[in-house]
mmCIF file of C-alpha atoms in Angstrom:
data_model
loop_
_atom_site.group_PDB
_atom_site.id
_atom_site.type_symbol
_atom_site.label_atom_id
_atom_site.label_comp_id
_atom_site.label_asym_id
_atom_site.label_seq_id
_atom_site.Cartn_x
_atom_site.Cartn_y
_atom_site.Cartn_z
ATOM 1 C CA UNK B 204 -15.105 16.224 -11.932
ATOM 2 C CA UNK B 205 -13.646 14.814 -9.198
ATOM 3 C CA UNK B 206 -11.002 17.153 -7.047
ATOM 4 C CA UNK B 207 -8.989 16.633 -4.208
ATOM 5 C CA UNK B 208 -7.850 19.564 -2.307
ATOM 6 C CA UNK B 209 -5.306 19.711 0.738
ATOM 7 C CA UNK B 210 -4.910 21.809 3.901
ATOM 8 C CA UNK B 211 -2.745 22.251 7.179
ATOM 9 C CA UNK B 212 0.420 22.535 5.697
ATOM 10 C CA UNK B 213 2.984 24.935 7.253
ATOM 11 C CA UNK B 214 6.204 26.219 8.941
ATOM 12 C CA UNK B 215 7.184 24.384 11.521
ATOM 13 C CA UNK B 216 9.993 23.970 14.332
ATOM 14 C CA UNK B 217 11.665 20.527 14.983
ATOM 15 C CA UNK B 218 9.858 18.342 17.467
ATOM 16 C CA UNK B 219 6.684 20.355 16.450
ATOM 17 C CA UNK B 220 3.156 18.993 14.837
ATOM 18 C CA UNK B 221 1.006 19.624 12.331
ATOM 19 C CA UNK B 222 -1.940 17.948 10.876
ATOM 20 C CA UNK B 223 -2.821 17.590 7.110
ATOM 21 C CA UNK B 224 -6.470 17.014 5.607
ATOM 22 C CA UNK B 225 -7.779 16.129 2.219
ATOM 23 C CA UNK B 226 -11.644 15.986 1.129
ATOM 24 C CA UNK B 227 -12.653 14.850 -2.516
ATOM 25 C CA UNK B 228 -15.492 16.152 -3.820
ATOM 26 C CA UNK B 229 -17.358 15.723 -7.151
ATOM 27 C CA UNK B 230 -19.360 12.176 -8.475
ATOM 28 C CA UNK B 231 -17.994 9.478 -6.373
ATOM 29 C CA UNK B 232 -19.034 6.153 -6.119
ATOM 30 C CA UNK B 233 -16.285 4.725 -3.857
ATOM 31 C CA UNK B 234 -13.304 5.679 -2.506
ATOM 32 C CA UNK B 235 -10.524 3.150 -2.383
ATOM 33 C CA UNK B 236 -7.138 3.327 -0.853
ATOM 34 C CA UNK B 237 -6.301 6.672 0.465
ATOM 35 C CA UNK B 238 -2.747 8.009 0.762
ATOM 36 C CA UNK B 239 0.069 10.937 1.103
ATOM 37 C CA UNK B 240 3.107 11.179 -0.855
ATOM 38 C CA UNK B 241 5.339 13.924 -0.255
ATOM 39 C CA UNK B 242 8.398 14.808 -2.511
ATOM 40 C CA UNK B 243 11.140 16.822 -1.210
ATOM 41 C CA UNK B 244 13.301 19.196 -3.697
ATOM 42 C CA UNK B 245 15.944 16.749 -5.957
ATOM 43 C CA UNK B 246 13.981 13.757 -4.669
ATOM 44 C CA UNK B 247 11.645 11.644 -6.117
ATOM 45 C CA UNK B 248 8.143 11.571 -4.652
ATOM 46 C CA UNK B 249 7.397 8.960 -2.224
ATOM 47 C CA UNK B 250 4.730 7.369 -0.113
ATOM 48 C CA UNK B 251 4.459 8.661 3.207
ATOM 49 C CA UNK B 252 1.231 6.812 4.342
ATOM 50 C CA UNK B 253 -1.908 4.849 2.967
ATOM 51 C CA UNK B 254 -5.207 3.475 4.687
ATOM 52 C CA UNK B 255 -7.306 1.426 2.852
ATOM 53 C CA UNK B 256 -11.129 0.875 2.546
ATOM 54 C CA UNK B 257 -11.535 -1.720 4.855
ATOM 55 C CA UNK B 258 -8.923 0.446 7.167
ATOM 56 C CA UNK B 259 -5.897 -1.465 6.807
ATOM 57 C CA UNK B 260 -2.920 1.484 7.508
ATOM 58 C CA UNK B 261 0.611 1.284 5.849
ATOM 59 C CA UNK B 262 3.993 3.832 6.904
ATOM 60 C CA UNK B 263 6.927 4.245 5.297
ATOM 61 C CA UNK B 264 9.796 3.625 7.962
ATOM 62 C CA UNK B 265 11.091 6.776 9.057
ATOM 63 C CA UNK B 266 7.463 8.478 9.989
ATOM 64 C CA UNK B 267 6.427 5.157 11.482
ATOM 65 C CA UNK B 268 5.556 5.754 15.427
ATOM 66 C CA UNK B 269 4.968 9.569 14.412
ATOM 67 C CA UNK B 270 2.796 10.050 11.979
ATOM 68 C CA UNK B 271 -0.833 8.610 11.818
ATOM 69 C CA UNK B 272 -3.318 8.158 9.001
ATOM 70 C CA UNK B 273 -6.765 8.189 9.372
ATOM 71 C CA UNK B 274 -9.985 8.586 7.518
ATOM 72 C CA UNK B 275 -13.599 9.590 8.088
ATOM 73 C CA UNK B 276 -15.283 7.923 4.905
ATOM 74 C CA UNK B 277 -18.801 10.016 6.041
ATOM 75 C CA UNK B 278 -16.734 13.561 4.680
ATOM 76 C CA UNK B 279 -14.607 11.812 1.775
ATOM 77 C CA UNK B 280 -11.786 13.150 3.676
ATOM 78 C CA UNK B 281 -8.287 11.891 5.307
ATOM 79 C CA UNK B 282 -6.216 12.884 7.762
ATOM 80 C CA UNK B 283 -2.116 12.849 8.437
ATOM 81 C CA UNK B 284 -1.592 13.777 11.799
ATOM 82 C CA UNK B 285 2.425 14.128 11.777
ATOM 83 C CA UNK B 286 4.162 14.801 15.539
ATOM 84 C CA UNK B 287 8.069 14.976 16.365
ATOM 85 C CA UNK B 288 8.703 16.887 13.220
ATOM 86 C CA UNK B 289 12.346 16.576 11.792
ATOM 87 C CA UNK B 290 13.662 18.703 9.078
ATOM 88 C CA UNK B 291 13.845 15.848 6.968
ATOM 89 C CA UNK B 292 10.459 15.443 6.681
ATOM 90 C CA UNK B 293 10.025 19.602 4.874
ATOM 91 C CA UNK B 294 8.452 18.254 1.249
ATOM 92 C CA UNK B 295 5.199 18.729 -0.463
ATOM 93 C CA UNK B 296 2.806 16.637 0.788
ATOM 94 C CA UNK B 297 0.632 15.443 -1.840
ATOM 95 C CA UNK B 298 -3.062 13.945 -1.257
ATOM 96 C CA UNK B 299 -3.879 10.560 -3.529
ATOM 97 C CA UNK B 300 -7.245 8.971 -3.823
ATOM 98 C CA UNK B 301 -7.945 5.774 -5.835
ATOM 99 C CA UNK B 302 -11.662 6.120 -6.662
ATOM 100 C CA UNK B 303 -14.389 4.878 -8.671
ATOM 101 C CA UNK B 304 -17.077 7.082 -10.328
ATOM 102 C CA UNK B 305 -20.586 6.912 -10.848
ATOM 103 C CA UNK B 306 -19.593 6.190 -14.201
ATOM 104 C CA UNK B 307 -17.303 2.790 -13.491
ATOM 105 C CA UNK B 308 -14.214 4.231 -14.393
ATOM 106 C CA UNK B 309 -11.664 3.870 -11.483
ATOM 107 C CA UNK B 310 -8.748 5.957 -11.511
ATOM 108 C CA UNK B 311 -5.950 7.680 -9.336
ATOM 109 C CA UNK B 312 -6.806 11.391 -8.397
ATOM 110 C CA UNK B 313 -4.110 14.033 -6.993
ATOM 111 C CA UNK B 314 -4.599 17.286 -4.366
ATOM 112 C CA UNK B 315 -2.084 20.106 -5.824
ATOM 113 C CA UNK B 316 0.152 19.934 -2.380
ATOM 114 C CA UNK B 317 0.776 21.629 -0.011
ATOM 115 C CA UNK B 318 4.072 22.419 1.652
ATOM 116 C CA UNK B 319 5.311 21.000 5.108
ATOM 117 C CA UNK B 320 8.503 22.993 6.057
ATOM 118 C CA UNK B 321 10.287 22.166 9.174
ATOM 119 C CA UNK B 322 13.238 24.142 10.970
ATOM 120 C CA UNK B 323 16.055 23.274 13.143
#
């Protein structure tokens, strides 16, 4: 089966950084689009960030200029590197993978989370 599982997440002052990885692991063909969604308590969950196969990158507005996406396609894995914390950025950040199997079936795979908290 295929699993993605998140790490890096953490307490954190304002103005601070922390960086976020995800590797999938299990029978993968290819990997898609790669992204993080984060959903903050009474919110809905929302993209934070995305790069793509071919490496195009996409940011939601208020992380643009501070937070940066990449991927190393070698490890399956992706990074969030996230600097000039704000306290309105403290959500669960949540890895997403669109991937393909070695079966053909292509389908959208979720880490469990893990929790960014920043203080003032």
């Amino acid at each position: 089966q295929v699993r993605l599982v998140e790490s890096g997440g953490g307490l954190v002052q304002a103005g601070g950084s922390l960086t976020l990885s995800c590797t999938a692991s299990g029978i993968i063909f290819t990997i898609y689009t790669m992204g993080w969604y984060r959903q903050a308590p009474g919110k809905q969950r929302e993209l934070v960030a995305s790069v793509a196969d071919g490496g195009a990158v996409n940011y939601v507005d208020p992380v643009e200029g501070r937070f940066t996406i990449s991927r190393d396609n070698a490890k399956n894995t992706v990074h969030l590197q996230m600097n000039n914390l704000k306290p309105e950025d403290t959500a669960v950040y949540y890895c997403n993978a669109d991937i393909r199997s070695l079966r053909g079936t292509r389908a959208s795979y979720w880490g469990q989370g893990t929790q960014v908290t920043v203080s003032s």
